Amino acid sequence: MNNNTSYRAGAVCSAVTGSMTTALKAKKILAGVGIRANAVKLSSKNTARGCIYGVEYPCELSGNVRSMLLNAGIELS
């Protein structure tokens, strides 16, 4: 799942999408606007939902990433 995309600098943030399918859709949307992201399985130890997925992206793009995904109809946790 994780293709080990490396980011140039800065921290990596993640947005919880829930399912693997939605994480892959989010990654594709971000790639379409030139944002490198990874679809990843996230730790479920802090949630009762069990297996959860999300996307990782450079933190400096957090505001833009979240806006784009929400505008595309992808709900984030």
PDB file of C-alpha atoms in Angstrom:
ATOM      1  CA  MET A   1       0.000   0.000   0.000  1.00  0.00           C
ATOM      2  CA  ASN A   2       2.652   2.515   1.013  1.00  0.00           C
ATOM      3  CA  ASN A   3       4.912   3.283  -1.930  1.00  0.00           C
ATOM      4  CA  ASN A   4       7.431   5.092   0.287  1.00  0.00           C
ATOM      5  CA  THR A   5       7.017   8.481  -1.344  1.00  0.00           C
ATOM      6  CA  SER A   6       9.611  10.765   0.147  1.00  0.00           C
ATOM      7  CA  TYR A   7       8.900  14.416   0.827  1.00  0.00           C
ATOM      8  CA  ARG A   8      11.502  17.099   0.320  1.00  0.00           C
ATOM      9  CA  ALA A   9      11.329  18.718   3.731  1.00  0.00           C
ATOM     10  CA  GLY A  10       9.145  19.146   6.731  1.00  0.00           C
ATOM     11  CA  ALA A  11       6.771  16.975   8.638  1.00  0.00           C
ATOM     12  CA  VAL A  12       4.278  14.489   7.262  1.00  0.00           C
ATOM     13  CA  CYS A  13       0.623  14.811   8.254  1.00  0.00           C
ATOM     14  CA  SER A  14      -2.219  12.392   7.746  1.00  0.00           C
ATOM     15  CA  ALA A  15      -5.935  12.627   7.139  1.00  0.00           C
ATOM     16  CA  VAL A  16      -8.163   9.712   8.133  1.00  0.00           C
ATOM     17  CA  THR A  17     -10.460   8.657   5.305  1.00  0.00           C
ATOM     18  CA  GLY A  18     -11.777   5.405   6.777  1.00  0.00           C
ATOM     19  CA  SER A  19     -11.585   2.875   3.949  1.00  0.00           C
ATOM     20  CA  MET A  20      -8.744   1.862   1.666  1.00  0.00           C
ATOM     21  CA  THR A  21     -10.879   2.709  -1.374  1.00  0.00           C
ATOM     22  CA  THR A  22     -11.448   6.257  -0.135  1.00  0.00           C
ATOM     23  CA  ALA A  23      -7.753   6.672   0.730  1.00  0.00           C
ATOM     24  CA  LEU A  24      -6.791   5.647  -2.814  1.00  0.00           C
ATOM     25  CA  LYS A  25      -9.376   8.055  -4.246  1.00  0.00           C
ATOM     26  CA  ALA A  26      -7.954  10.858  -2.082  1.00  0.00           C
ATOM     27  CA  LYS A  27      -4.418  10.049  -3.245  1.00  0.00           C
ATOM     28  CA  LYS A  28      -5.568  10.207  -6.884  1.00  0.00           C
ATOM     29  CA  ILE A  29      -7.301  13.569  -6.342  1.00  0.00           C
ATOM     30  CA  LEU A  30      -4.171  15.013  -4.743  1.00  0.00           C
ATOM     31  CA  ALA A  31      -1.925  13.618  -7.484  1.00  0.00           C
ATOM     32  CA  GLY A  32      -4.167  15.327 -10.026  1.00  0.00           C
ATOM     33  CA  VAL A  33      -3.160  18.708  -8.611  1.00  0.00           C
ATOM     34  CA  GLY A  34       0.500  17.827  -8.130  1.00  0.00           C
ATOM     35  CA  ILE A  35       0.486  16.945  -4.433  1.00  0.00           C
ATOM     36  CA  ARG A  36       2.456  13.827  -3.569  1.00  0.00           C
ATOM     37  CA  ALA A  37       0.613  11.663  -1.071  1.00  0.00           C
ATOM     38  CA  ASN A  38       0.559   8.089   0.191  1.00  0.00           C
ATOM     39  CA  ALA A  39      -2.474   5.963   0.955  1.00  0.00           C
ATOM     40  CA  VAL A  40      -1.638   4.218   4.242  1.00  0.00           C
ATOM     41  CA  LYS A  41      -3.115   1.949   6.897  1.00  0.00           C
ATOM     42  CA  LEU A  42      -3.261   3.951  10.108  1.00  0.00           C
ATOM     43  CA  SER A  43      -2.989   2.710  13.665  1.00  0.00           C
ATOM     44  CA  SER A  44      -6.367   1.751  15.066  1.00  0.00           C
ATOM     45  CA  LYS A  45      -5.305   1.695  18.704  1.00  0.00           C
ATOM     46  CA  ASN A  46      -6.972   5.073  19.373  1.00  0.00           C
ATOM     47  CA  THR A  47     -10.288   4.230  17.762  1.00  0.00           C
ATOM     48  CA  ALA A  48     -13.018   1.640  18.162  1.00  0.00           C
ATOM     49  CA  ARG A  49     -13.518   1.515  14.381  1.00  0.00           C
ATOM     50  CA  GLY A  50     -10.880  -1.160  13.817  1.00  0.00           C
ATOM     51  CA  CYS A  51      -8.915  -1.074  10.573  1.00  0.00           C
ATOM     52  CA  ILE A  52      -8.684   2.487   9.223  1.00  0.00           C
ATOM     53  CA  TYR A  53      -6.906   4.097   6.289  1.00  0.00           C
ATOM     54  CA  GLY A  54      -5.887   7.574   5.322  1.00  0.00           C
ATOM     55  CA  VAL A  55      -3.500   9.658   3.270  1.00  0.00           C
ATOM     56  CA  GLU A  56      -0.162  11.118   4.279  1.00  0.00           C
ATOM     57  CA  TYR A  57       1.019  14.397   2.764  1.00  0.00           C
ATOM     58  CA  PRO A  58       3.412  17.273   3.562  1.00  0.00           C
ATOM     59  CA  CYS A  59       2.105  19.218   6.564  1.00  0.00           C
ATOM     60  CA  GLU A  60       2.764  22.579   4.929  1.00  0.00           C
ATOM     61  CA  LEU A  61      -0.106  21.747   2.545  1.00  0.00           C
ATOM     62  CA  SER A  62      -2.617  20.755   5.255  1.00  0.00           C
ATOM     63  CA  GLY A  63      -5.129  23.527   4.642  1.00  0.00           C
ATOM     64  CA  ASN A  64      -5.142  23.007   0.878  1.00  0.00           C
ATOM     65  CA  VAL A  65      -5.283  19.215   1.126  1.00  0.00           C
ATOM     66  CA  ARG A  66      -8.198  19.177   3.537  1.00  0.00           C
ATOM     67  CA  SER A  67     -10.140  21.743   1.482  1.00  0.00           C
ATOM     68  CA  MET A  68      -9.602  19.835  -1.762  1.00  0.00           C
ATOM     69  CA  LEU A  69     -10.650  16.514  -0.270  1.00  0.00           C
ATOM     70  CA  LEU A  70     -13.733  17.963   1.428  1.00  0.00           C
ATOM     71  CA  ASN A  71     -14.715  19.731  -1.817  1.00  0.00           C
ATOM     72  CA  ALA A  72     -14.354  16.386  -3.620  1.00  0.00           C
ATOM     73  CA  GLY A  73     -16.826  14.835  -1.172  1.00  0.00           C
ATOM     74  CA  ILE A  74     -14.308  12.897   0.889  1.00  0.00           C
ATOM     75  CA  GLU A  75     -15.170  13.082   4.579  1.00  0.00           C
ATOM     76  CA  LEU A  76     -12.195  13.246   6.922  1.00  0.00           C
ATOM     77  CA  SER A  77     -12.015  12.195  10.543  1.00  0.00           C
TER      78      SER A  77
END
